[in-house]
Amino acid sequence: MKHTLSRRQFLRLGMLAVALPLPAFASPEAAERRLGFLNLHTGEKLDLPYWIEGDYVPESLAEINRVLRDHRTGAVAAIDIQLLDLLDRVKAALGTAQPFQVISGYRSPVSNSLLATNSSGVARRSLHMEGKAIDIRIPGVQLADLRRAGLMLKGGGVGYYPGSNFVHLDVGRVRTWGG
């Protein structure tokens, strides 16, 4: 005997399937979020998980803060975890495991003031001073593709500096400039 489902039964089963929790192995969330950095000013490299099974790893965050410190003054500050999560999403969107080459991470108020005095392209209230911005490029990834990934994710500001070979990403309000 052939058993057929009515449209209503089919839709009901579909809704039930959507409501059921996914098994652990099918979780859309990775068990680990990993980032790699190369600080172009200090030569320091880092590649480590900063989030494991739902928790941020304090030791990893401290290492990231150290590597992304202000290379001019040596000042270290906390890098916003929203920025780290944005970088993880950028990496995934681009399908790369290459480290981010860092031009500028955290910037102390002293360094930022010095840079703003000498360049019209540096904001006096830069989010770099709050650990919420980073200037980067990725080996093997076209700068325009990095910019497009940042724009697509709508995680904050995206500045495009092809003449200086970097993209600025931040977790402030969504906006774009440069190009």
CSV table of N, CA and C in Angstrom, one decimal:
chain,number,residue,atom,x,y,z
A,1,MET,N,0.8,-1.2,0.0
A,1,MET,CA,0.0,0.0,0.0
A,1,MET,C,0.9,1.2,0.0
A,2,LYS,N,0.6,2.1,-0.9
A,2,LYS,CA,1.4,3.4,-1.1
A,2,LYS,C,0.8,4.4,-0.1
A,3,HIS,N,1.7,5.0,0.7
A,3,HIS,CA,1.3,6.0,1.6
A,3,HIS,C,1.7,7.4,1.1
A,4,THR,N,0.8,8.3,0.9
A,4,THR,CA,1.1,9.7,0.5
A,4,THR,C,0.7,10.7,1.6
A,5,LEU,N,1.5,11.8,1.6
A,5,LEU,CA,1.2,12.8,2.5
A,5,LEU,C,0.4,13.9,1.9
A,6,SER,N,-0.5,14.5,2.6
A,6,SER,CA,-1.2,15.7,2.1
A,6,SER,C,-0.2,16.9,2.2
A,7,ARG,N,-0.5,17.9,1.5
A,7,ARG,CA,0.3,19.1,1.5
A,7,ARG,C,0.4,19.6,2.9
A,8,ARG,N,-0.7,19.6,3.7
A,8,ARG,CA,-0.8,20.1,5.0
A,8,ARG,C,0.1,19.2,5.9
A,9,GLN,N,0.1,17.9,5.8
A,9,GLN,CA,1.0,17.0,6.6
A,9,GLN,C,2.5,17.3,6.2
A,10,PHE,N,2.7,17.4,4.9
A,10,PHE,CA,4.1,17.7,4.5
A,10,PHE,C,4.6,19.0,5.1
A,11,LEU,N,3.8,20.1,5.1
A,11,LEU,CA,4.2,21.3,5.7
A,11,LEU,C,4.4,21.2,7.2
A,12,ARG,N,3.5,20.5,7.9
A,12,ARG,CA,3.6,20.3,9.3
A,12,ARG,C,4.9,19.6,9.7
A,13,LEU,N,5.3,18.5,8.9
A,13,LEU,CA,6.5,17.8,9.2
A,13,LEU,C,7.7,18.7,8.9
A,14,GLY,N,7.7,19.5,7.9
A,14,GLY,CA,8.7,20.4,7.6
A,14,GLY,C,9.0,21.4,8.8
A,15,MET,N,7.8,22.0,9.3
A,15,MET,CA,7.9,22.9,10.4
A,15,MET,C,8.5,22.2,11.7
A,16,LEU,N,8.1,21.0,11.9
A,16,LEU,CA,8.6,20.2,13.0
A,16,LEU,C,10.1,20.0,12.9
A,17,ALA,N,10.6,19.6,11.7
A,17,ALA,CA,12.0,19.4,11.4
A,17,ALA,C,12.8,20.7,11.7
A,18,VAL,N,12.3,21.8,11.3
A,18,VAL,CA,13.0,23.1,11.6
A,18,VAL,C,13.0,23.4,13.1
A,19,ALA,N,12.0,23.0,13.8
A,19,ALA,CA,11.9,23.3,15.3
A,19,ALA,C,12.8,22.4,16.1
A,20,LEU,N,13.2,21.2,15.6
A,20,LEU,CA,14.0,20.3,16.3
A,20,LEU,C,15.4,20.8,16.4
A,21,PRO,N,16.1,20.6,17.6
A,21,PRO,CA,17.5,21.0,17.7
A,21,PRO,C,18.4,20.2,16.8
A,22,LEU,N,19.4,20.8,16.2
A,22,LEU,CA,20.4,20.1,15.4
A,22,LEU,C,21.3,19.2,16.3
A,23,PRO,N,21.7,18.1,15.8
A,23,PRO,CA,22.6,17.3,16.6
A,23,PRO,C,24.0,18.1,16.7
A,24,ALA,N,24.8,17.8,17.7
A,24,ALA,CA,26.0,18.5,17.9
A,24,ALA,C,26.9,18.5,16.7
A,25,PHE,N,27.0,17.4,16.0
A,25,PHE,CA,27.9,17.4,14.8
A,25,PHE,C,27.4,18.2,13.7
A,26,ALA,N,26.2,18.6,13.7
A,26,ALA,CA,25.7,19.4,12.6
A,26,ALA,C,25.5,20.9,13.0
A,27,SER,N,26.1,21.2,14.1
A,27,SER,CA,26.0,22.6,14.6
A,27,SER,C,26.6,23.6,13.5
A,28,PRO,N,25.8,24.7,13.3
A,28,PRO,CA,26.4,25.6,12.3
A,28,PRO,C,27.5,26.4,12.9
A,29,GLU,N,27.7,26.4,14.2
A,29,GLU,CA,28.8,27.1,14.9
A,29,GLU,C,30.0,26.2,15.0
A,30,ALA,N,31.1,26.7,14.6
A,30,ALA,CA,32.4,25.9,14.7
A,30,ALA,C,32.8,25.8,16.2
A,31,ALA,N,33.5,24.8,16.5
A,31,ALA,CA,33.9,24.5,17.8
A,31,ALA,C,35.1,25.5,18.2
A,32,GLU,N,35.7,26.1,17.2
A,32,GLU,CA,36.8,27.0,17.5
A,32,GLU,C,36.9,28.1,16.5
A,33,ARG,N,37.3,29.3,17.0
A,33,ARG,CA,37.5,30.4,16.1
A,33,ARG,C,39.0,30.7,16.3
A,34,ARG,N,39.7,30.7,15.1
A,34,ARG,CA,41.2,30.9,15.1
A,34,ARG,C,41.5,32.1,14.3
A,35,LEU,N,42.5,32.8,14.7
A,35,LEU,CA,43.0,34.0,13.9
A,35,LEU,C,44.6,33.9,13.9
A,36,GLY,N,45.1,34.4,12.8
A,36,GLY,CA,46.5,34.5,12.7
A,36,GLY,C,46.9,36.0,12.3
A,37,PHE,N,47.9,36.5,12.9
A,37,PHE,CA,48.4,37.8,12.6
A,37,PHE,C,49.9,37.9,12.4
A,38,LEU,N,50.3,38.8,11.5
A,38,LEU,CA,51.7,39.1,11.4
A,38,LEU,C,51.8,40.7,11.5
A,39,ASN,N,52.4,41.1,12.6
A,39,ASN,CA,52.5,42.6,12.8
A,39,ASN,C,53.7,43.0,11.9
A,40,LEU,N,53.4,43.8,10.9
A,40,LEU,CA,54.4,44.2,10.0
A,40,LEU,C,55.5,45.2,10.6
A,41,HIS,N,55.2,45.8,11.7
A,41,HIS,CA,56.1,46.7,12.3
A,41,HIS,C,57.1,46.0,13.3
A,42,THR,N,56.6,45.0,13.9
A,42,THR,CA,57.4,44.3,14.9
A,42,THR,C,57.9,42.9,14.4
A,43,GLY,N,57.3,42.4,13.4
A,43,GLY,CA,57.7,41.1,12.9
A,43,GLY,C,57.1,39.9,13.7
A,44,GLU,N,56.3,40.2,14.7
A,44,GLU,CA,55.7,39.2,15.6
A,44,GLU,C,54.6,38.5,14.8
A,45,LYS,N,54.5,37.2,15.0
A,45,LYS,CA,53.5,36.3,14.4
A,45,LYS,C,52.7,35.7,15.5
A,46,LEU,N,51.5,35.4,15.2
A,46,LEU,CA,50.6,34.7,16.1
A,46,LEU,C,49.5,34.0,15.3
A,47,ASP,N,49.2,32.7,15.7
A,47,ASP,CA,48.2,31.9,15.1
A,47,ASP,C,47.6,31.1,16.2
A,48,LEU,N,46.4,31.4,16.7
A,48,LEU,CA,45.8,30.7,17.8
A,48,LEU,C,44.3,30.7,17.9
A,49,PRO,N,43.7,29.8,18.6
A,49,PRO,CA,42.3,29.9,18.8
A,49,PRO,C,42.0,30.9,19.9
A,50,TYR,N,41.1,31.8,19.6
A,50,TYR,CA,40.7,32.8,20.6
A,50,TYR,C,39.3,32.5,21.2
A,51,TRP,N,38.6,31.6,20.7
A,51,TRP,CA,37.3,31.2,21.1
A,51,TRP,C,37.2,29.7,20.9
A,52,ILE,N,36.8,29.0,22.0
A,52,ILE,CA,36.7,27.5,21.9
A,52,ILE,C,35.4,27.1,22.6
A,53,GLU,N,34.6,26.4,21.8
A,53,GLU,CA,33.3,25.8,22.3
A,53,GLU,C,32.5,26.8,23.2
A,54,GLY,N,32.3,28.0,22.6
A,54,GLY,CA,31.4,29.0,23.2
A,54,GLY,C,32.1,29.9,24.2
A,55,ASP,N,33.4,29.8,24.4
A,55,ASP,CA,34.1,30.7,25.4
A,55,ASP,C,35.3,31.3,24.8
A,56,TYR,N,35.5,32.6,25.1
A,56,TYR,CA,36.7,33.3,24.7
A,56,TYR,C,37.8,32.8,25.6
A,57,VAL,N,39.0,32.7,25.0
A,57,VAL,CA,40.2,32.2,25.7
A,57,VAL,C,41.0,33.4,26.2
A,58,PRO,N,41.0,33.6,27.6
A,58,PRO,CA,41.7,34.8,28.1
A,58,PRO,C,43.2,34.9,27.7
A,59,GLU,N,43.8,33.8,27.8
A,59,GLU,CA,45.3,33.8,27.4
A,59,GLU,C,45.5,34.2,26.0
A,60,SER,N,44.6,33.7,25.1
A,60,SER,CA,44.7,34.0,23.7
A,60,SER,C,44.4,35.5,23.4
A,61,LEU,N,43.4,36.0,24.1
A,61,LEU,CA,43.1,37.4,24.0
A,61,LEU,C,44.2,38.3,24.4
A,62,ALA,N,44.9,37.9,25.5
A,62,ALA,CA,46.0,38.7,26.0
A,62,ALA,C,47.2,38.7,25.0
A,63,GLU,N,47.4,37.5,24.3
A,63,GLU,CA,48.4,37.4,23.3
A,63,GLU,C,48.1,38.3,22.1
A,64,ILE,N,46.8,38.3,21.7
A,64,ILE,CA,46.4,39.1,20.6
A,64,ILE,C,46.6,40.6,21.0
A,65,ASN,N,46.2,41.0,22.2
A,65,ASN,CA,46.3,42.4,22.6
A,65,ASN,C,47.8,42.8,22.5
A,66,ARG,N,48.7,41.9,22.9
A,66,ARG,CA,50.2,42.2,22.9
A,66,ARG,C,50.7,42.4,21.5
A,67,VAL,N,50.3,41.5,20.6
A,67,VAL,CA,50.8,41.5,19.2
A,67,VAL,C,50.2,42.7,18.4
A,68,LEU,N,48.9,43.1,18.8
A,68,LEU,CA,48.3,44.3,18.1
A,68,LEU,C,48.5,45.6,18.9
A,69,ARG,N,49.5,45.6,19.8
A,69,ARG,CA,49.7,46.8,20.6
A,69,ARG,C,50.2,48.0,19.7
A,70,ASP,N,50.3,49.1,20.3
A,70,ASP,CA,50.8,50.3,19.6
A,70,ASP,C,52.3,50.1,19.4
A,71,HIS,N,52.8,49.9,18.2
A,71,HIS,CA,54.2,49.7,18.0
A,71,HIS,C,55.1,50.9,18.2
A,72,ARG,N,54.5,52.1,18.3
A,72,ARG,CA,55.2,53.3,18.5
A,72,ARG,C,55.6,53.5,20.0
A,73,THR,N,54.6,53.2,20.8
A,73,THR,CA,54.8,53.5,22.3
A,73,THR,C,54.9,52.2,23.1
A,74,GLY,N,54.5,51.1,22.5
A,74,GLY,CA,54.5,49.8,23.3
A,74,GLY,C,53.2,49.6,24.1
A,75,ALA,N,52.3,50.6,24.1
A,75,ALA,CA,51.1,50.5,24.9
A,75,ALA,C,50.2,49.4,24.4
A,76,VAL,N,49.7,48.6,25.4
A,76,VAL,CA,48.8,47.5,25.1
A,76,VAL,C,47.4,47.8,25.6
A,77,ALA,N,46.4,47.5,24.8
A,77,ALA,CA,45.0,47.7,25.2
A,77,ALA,C,44.2,46.5,24.7
A,78,ALA,N,43.1,46.3,25.3
A,78,ALA,CA,42.2,45.2,24.9
A,78,ALA,C,41.6,45.5,23.5
A,79,ILE,N,41.7,44.5,22.7
A,79,ILE,CA,41.1,44.5,21.4
A,79,ILE,C,39.7,44.0,21.5
A,80,ASP,N,38.7,44.8,21.0
A,80,ASP,CA,37.3,44.4,21.1
A,80,ASP,C,37.0,43.1,20.5
A,81,ILE,N,36.4,42.2,21.3
A,81,ILE,CA,36.1,40.9,20.7
A,81,ILE,C,35.1,40.9,19.5
A,82,GLN,N,34.3,42.0,19.4
A,82,GLN,CA,33.5,42.1,18.2
A,82,GLN,C,34.4,42.3,17.0
A,83,LEU,N,35.5,43.0,17.1
A,83,LEU,CA,36.5,43.1,16.0
A,83,LEU,C,37.1,41.8,15.7
A,84,LEU,N,37.5,41.0,16.7
A,84,LEU,CA,38.0,39.7,16.4
A,84,LEU,C,37.0,38.8,15.7
A,85,ASP,N,35.8,38.8,16.2
A,85,ASP,CA,34.7,38.1,15.5
A,85,ASP,C,34.5,38.5,14.1
A,86,LEU,N,34.6,39.8,13.8
A,86,LEU,CA,34.4,40.3,12.5
A,86,LEU,C,35.6,39.8,11.6
A,87,LEU,N,36.8,39.8,12.1
A,87,LEU,CA,37.9,39.3,11.4
A,87,LEU,C,37.7,37.8,11.0
A,88,ASP,N,37.2,37.1,12.0
A,88,ASP,CA,36.9,35.6,11.8
A,88,ASP,C,35.9,35.5,10.7
A,89,ARG,N,34.9,36.3,10.6
A,89,ARG,CA,33.9,36.2,9.6
A,89,ARG,C,34.5,36.6,8.2
A,90,VAL,N,35.4,37.6,8.2
A,90,VAL,CA,36.0,38.1,7.0
A,90,VAL,C,36.8,36.9,6.4
A,91,LYS,N,37.6,36.3,7.3
A,91,LYS,CA,38.5,35.2,6.9
A,91,LYS,C,37.6,34.0,6.3
A,92,ALA,N,36.5,33.7,6.9
A,92,ALA,CA,35.6,32.7,6.4
A,92,ALA,C,34.9,33.1,5.1
A,93,ALA,N,34.5,34.3,5.0
A,93,ALA,CA,33.9,34.8,3.7
A,93,ALA,C,34.9,34.7,2.6
A,94,LEU,N,36.2,35.0,2.8
A,94,LEU,CA,37.2,34.9,1.8
A,94,LEU,C,37.7,33.5,1.6
A,95,GLY,N,37.4,32.6,2.5
A,95,GLY,CA,37.9,31.2,2.3
A,95,GLY,C,39.4,31.1,2.5
A,96,THR,N,40.0,31.9,3.4
A,96,THR,CA,41.4,31.8,3.6
A,96,THR,C,41.8,31.5,5.0
A,97,ALA,N,43.0,30.9,5.1
A,97,ALA,CA,43.5,30.6,6.4
A,97,ALA,C,44.8,31.4,6.6
A,98,GLN,N,45.1,32.3,5.6
A,98,GLN,CA,46.3,33.2,5.7
A,98,GLN,C,46.2,34.1,6.9
A,99,PRO,N,47.3,34.5,7.5
A,99,PRO,CA,47.3,35.4,8.6
A,99,PRO,C,47.0,36.9,8.1
A,100,PHE,N,46.4,37.7,9.0
A,100,PHE,CA,46.2,39.1,8.6
A,100,PHE,C,47.5,39.8,8.8
A,101,GLN,N,47.9,40.5,7.8
A,101,GLN,CA,49.1,41.4,8.0
A,101,GLN,C,48.6,42.7,8.5
A,102,VAL,N,49.1,43.0,9.7
A,102,VAL,CA,48.6,44.2,10.4
A,102,VAL,C,49.5,45.4,10.2
A,103,ILE,N,48.9,46.5,9.7
A,103,ILE,CA,49.6,47.7,9.6
A,103,ILE,C,49.4,48.5,10.9
A,104,SER,N,48.1,48.5,11.4
A,104,SER,CA,47.8,49.2,12.6
A,104,SER,C,46.7,48.5,13.4
A,105,GLY,N,46.9,48.2,14.6
A,105,GLY,CA,45.9,47.7,15.5
A,105,GLY,C,45.5,48.7,16.5
A,106,TYR,N,45.8,48.5,17.8
A,106,TYR,CA,45.6,49.5,18.8
A,106,TYR,C,46.5,50.6,18.6
A,107,ARG,N,46.0,51.8,18.8
A,107,ARG,CA,46.8,53.1,18.7
A,107,ARG,C,46.6,53.9,19.9
A,108,SER,N,47.6,54.2,20.6
A,108,SER,CA,47.5,55.1,21.8
A,108,SER,C,47.0,56.5,21.4
A,109,PRO,N,46.4,57.2,22.3
A,109,PRO,CA,46.1,58.6,22.0
A,109,PRO,C,47.3,59.4,21.6
A,110,VAL,N,48.4,59.2,22.2
A,110,VAL,CA,49.7,59.9,21.8
A,110,VAL,C,50.0,59.6,20.3
A,111,SER,N,50.0,58.4,20.0
A,111,SER,CA,50.4,58.0,18.6
A,111,SER,C,49.3,58.5,17.6
A,112,ASN,N,48.0,58.4,18.0
A,112,ASN,CA,47.0,58.8,17.1
A,112,ASN,C,47.1,60.3,16.9
A,113,SER,N,47.3,61.1,17.9
A,113,SER,CA,47.5,62.5,17.8
A,113,SER,C,48.6,62.9,16.8
A,114,LEU,N,49.7,62.2,17.0
A,114,LEU,CA,50.9,62.4,16.1
A,114,LEU,C,50.5,62.1,14.7
A,115,LEU,N,49.9,61.0,14.4
A,115,LEU,CA,49.5,60.6,13.1
A,115,LEU,C,48.5,61.6,12.5
A,116,ALA,N,47.5,62.0,13.3
A,116,ALA,CA,46.4,62.9,12.8
A,116,ALA,C,47.0,64.3,12.5
A,117,THR,N,48.0,64.7,13.2
A,117,THR,CA,48.7,66.0,12.9
A,117,THR,C,49.4,66.0,11.6
A,118,ASN,N,49.9,64.8,11.2
A,118,ASN,CA,50.7,64.7,10.0
A,118,ASN,C,50.0,64.1,8.8
A,119,SER,N,48.7,63.7,9.0
A,119,SER,CA,47.9,63.2,7.9
A,119,SER,C,46.4,63.5,8.0
A,120,SER,N,45.9,63.9,6.9
A,120,SER,CA,44.4,64.2,6.9
A,120,SER,C,43.6,62.9,6.9
A,121,GLY,N,44.2,61.7,6.7
A,121,GLY,CA,43.5,60.5,6.6
A,121,GLY,C,43.4,59.8,8.0
A,122,VAL,N,43.8,60.4,9.1
A,122,VAL,CA,43.7,59.8,10.4
A,122,VAL,C,42.7,60.6,11.2
A,123,ALA,N,41.7,59.9,11.7
A,123,ALA,CA,40.6,60.6,12.5
A,123,ALA,C,41.2,60.9,13.9
A,124,ARG,N,40.8,62.1,14.4
A,124,ARG,CA,41.3,62.5,15.7
A,124,ARG,C,40.7,61.6,16.8
A,125,ARG,N,39.4,61.1,16.6
A,125,ARG,CA,38.8,60.2,17.5
A,125,ARG,C,38.7,58.8,17.0
A,126,SER,N,39.8,58.3,16.5
A,126,SER,CA,39.9,57.0,15.8
A,126,SER,C,39.5,55.9,16.7
A,127,LEU,N,38.8,54.9,16.1
A,127,LEU,CA,38.4,53.7,16.9
A,127,LEU,C,39.6,52.8,17.2
A,128,HIS,N,40.7,53.1,16.5
A,128,HIS,CA,42.0,52.4,16.9
A,128,HIS,C,42.3,52.6,18.4
A,129,MET,N,42.0,53.8,18.9
A,129,MET,CA,42.3,54.1,20.3
A,129,MET,C,41.4,53.4,21.3
A,130,GLU,N,40.4,52.7,20.8
A,130,GLU,CA,39.5,51.9,21.6
A,130,GLU,C,39.7,50.4,21.4
A,131,GLY,N,40.6,50.1,20.5
A,131,GLY,CA,40.8,48.7,20.2
A,131,GLY,C,39.7,48.1,19.3
A,132,LYS,N,39.0,49.0,18.6
A,132,LYS,CA,37.8,48.6,17.8
A,132,LYS,C,38.1,48.8,16.3
A,133,ALA,N,39.4,49.0,15.9
A,133,ALA,CA,39.7,49.1,14.5
A,133,ALA,C,41.1,48.5,14.2
A,134,ILE,N,41.2,48.1,12.9
A,134,ILE,CA,42.5,47.5,12.5
A,134,ILE,C,42.7,47.8,11.0
A,135,ASP,N,43.9,48.0,10.6
A,135,ASP,CA,44.3,48.2,9.2
A,135,ASP,C,45.1,47.0,8.8
A,136,ILE,N,44.6,46.3,7.7
A,136,ILE,CA,45.1,45.0,7.4
A,136,ILE,C,45.2,44.8,5.9
A,137,ARG,N,45.9,43.7,5.5
A,137,ARG,CA,45.8,43.1,4.2
A,137,ARG,C,46.1,41.6,4.5
A,138,ILE,N,45.8,40.8,3.4
A,138,ILE,CA,45.9,39.3,3.6
A,138,ILE,C,46.7,38.8,2.4
A,139,PRO,N,47.8,38.1,2.6
A,139,PRO,CA,48.6,37.6,1.5
A,139,PRO,C,47.7,36.7,0.6
A,140,GLY,N,47.8,36.9,-0.8
A,140,GLY,CA,47.1,36.1,-1.7
A,140,GLY,C,45.6,36.5,-1.9
A,141,VAL,N,45.2,37.6,-1.2
A,141,VAL,CA,43.8,38.1,-1.4
A,141,VAL,C,43.9,39.5,-1.9
A,142,GLN,N,43.2,39.7,-3.0
A,142,GLN,CA,43.2,41.1,-3.6
A,142,GLN,C,42.6,42.0,-2.6
A,143,LEU,N,43.2,43.2,-2.5
A,143,LEU,CA,42.7,44.2,-1.6
A,143,LEU,C,41.2,44.6,-1.9
A,144,ALA,N,40.8,44.6,-3.1
A,144,ALA,CA,39.4,44.9,-3.5
A,144,ALA,C,38.5,43.8,-2.9
A,145,ASP,N,38.9,42.5,-2.9
A,145,ASP,CA,38.1,41.4,-2.4
A,145,ASP,C,38.0,41.5,-0.9
A,146,LEU,N,39.1,41.9,-0.2
A,146,LEU,CA,39.0,42.2,1.2
A,146,LEU,C,38.0,43.3,1.5
A,147,ARG,N,38.1,44.3,0.8
A,147,ARG,CA,37.1,45.4,1.0
A,147,ARG,C,35.7,45.0,0.8
A,148,ARG,N,35.4,44.2,-0.3
A,148,ARG,CA,34.1,43.7,-0.6
A,148,ARG,C,33.6,42.8,0.5
A,149,ALA,N,34.5,42.0,1.1
A,149,ALA,CA,34.1,41.1,2.2
A,149,ALA,C,33.6,42.0,3.4
A,150,GLY,N,34.4,43.0,3.7
A,150,GLY,CA,34.1,43.9,4.8
A,150,GLY,C,32.7,44.6,4.6
A,151,LEU,N,32.5,45.0,3.4
A,151,LEU,CA,31.2,45.7,3.0
A,151,LEU,C,30.1,44.7,3.1
A,152,MET,N,30.3,43.5,2.6
A,152,MET,CA,29.2,42.5,2.6
A,152,MET,C,28.8,42.2,4.0
A,153,LEU,N,29.7,42.1,5.0
A,153,LEU,CA,29.4,41.6,6.3
A,153,LEU,C,28.7,42.7,7.2
A,154,LYS,N,28.9,44.0,6.7
A,154,LYS,CA,28.2,45.1,7.4
A,154,LYS,C,28.5,45.1,8.9
A,155,GLY,N,29.8,44.9,9.3
A,155,GLY,CA,30.1,44.8,10.7
A,155,GLY,C,30.6,46.1,11.3
A,156,GLY,N,30.7,47.2,10.4
A,156,GLY,CA,31.2,48.5,10.9
A,156,GLY,C,31.7,49.2,9.7
A,157,GLY,N,32.7,50.1,10.0
A,157,GLY,CA,33.3,50.9,9.0
A,157,GLY,C,34.3,50.1,8.1
A,158,VAL,N,34.4,50.5,6.8
A,158,VAL,CA,35.3,49.9,5.9
A,158,VAL,C,36.0,51.0,5.1
A,159,GLY,N,37.3,51.2,5.4
A,159,GLY,CA,38.1,52.2,4.6
A,159,GLY,C,39.0,51.5,3.6
A,160,TYR,N,39.1,52.0,2.4
A,160,TYR,CA,39.8,51.4,1.3
A,160,TYR,C,41.0,52.3,1.0
A,161,TYR,N,42.2,51.8,1.1
A,161,TYR,CA,43.4,52.5,0.9
A,161,TYR,C,44.3,51.8,-0.1
A,162,PRO,N,43.9,51.7,-1.4
A,162,PRO,CA,44.7,50.9,-2.3
A,162,PRO,C,46.1,51.5,-2.5
A,163,GLY,N,46.3,52.8,-2.4
A,163,GLY,CA,47.6,53.4,-2.6
A,163,GLY,C,48.6,53.1,-1.5
A,164,SER,N,48.0,52.8,-0.3
A,164,SER,CA,48.9,52.3,0.9
A,164,SER,C,48.8,50.8,1.1
A,165,ASN,N,48.0,50.2,0.3
A,165,ASN,CA,47.9,48.7,0.3
A,165,ASN,C,47.3,48.1,1.6
A,166,PHE,N,46.2,48.7,2.0
A,166,PHE,CA,45.5,48.1,3.2
A,166,PHE,C,44.0,48.5,3.2
A,167,VAL,N,43.3,47.7,4.0
A,167,VAL,CA,41.9,48.0,4.2
A,167,VAL,C,41.7,48.2,5.7
A,168,HIS,N,40.9,49.2,6.1
A,168,HIS,CA,40.6,49.5,7.5
A,168,HIS,C,39.3,48.9,7.8
A,169,LEU,N,39.2,48.1,8.9
A,169,LEU,CA,37.9,47.6,9.4
A,169,LEU,C,37.7,48.0,10.8
A,170,ASP,N,36.5,48.4,11.1
A,170,ASP,CA,36.2,48.7,12.5
A,170,ASP,C,34.8,48.2,12.9
A,171,VAL,N,34.5,48.2,14.2
A,171,VAL,CA,33.2,47.8,14.6
A,171,VAL,C,32.3,49.0,15.1
A,172,GLY,N,32.6,50.1,14.5
A,172,GLY,CA,31.7,51.3,14.7
A,172,GLY,C,30.5,51.2,13.9
A,173,ARG,N,29.9,52.4,13.6
A,173,ARG,CA,28.7,52.3,12.8
A,173,ARG,C,29.1,51.9,11.3
A,174,VAL,N,28.1,51.4,10.6
A,174,VAL,CA,28.4,50.9,9.2
A,174,VAL,C,28.6,52.1,8.3
A,175,ARG,N,29.7,52.2,7.7
A,175,ARG,CA,30.0,53.3,6.7
A,175,ARG,C,31.2,52.9,5.9
A,176,THR,N,31.5,53.6,4.8
A,176,THR,CA,32.6,53.3,3.9
A,176,THR,C,33.2,54.6,3.4
A,177,TRP,N,34.5,54.5,3.1
A,177,TRP,CA,35.2,55.6,2.5
A,177,TRP,C,36.4,55.1,1.7
A,178,GLY,N,37.0,56.0,0.9
A,178,GLY,CA,38.2,55.6,0.1
A,178,GLY,C,37.9,54.9,-1.1
A,179,GLY,N,38.9,54.8,-1.9
A,179,GLY,CA,38.7,54.0,-3.2
A,179,GLY,C,38.9,54.8,-4.4
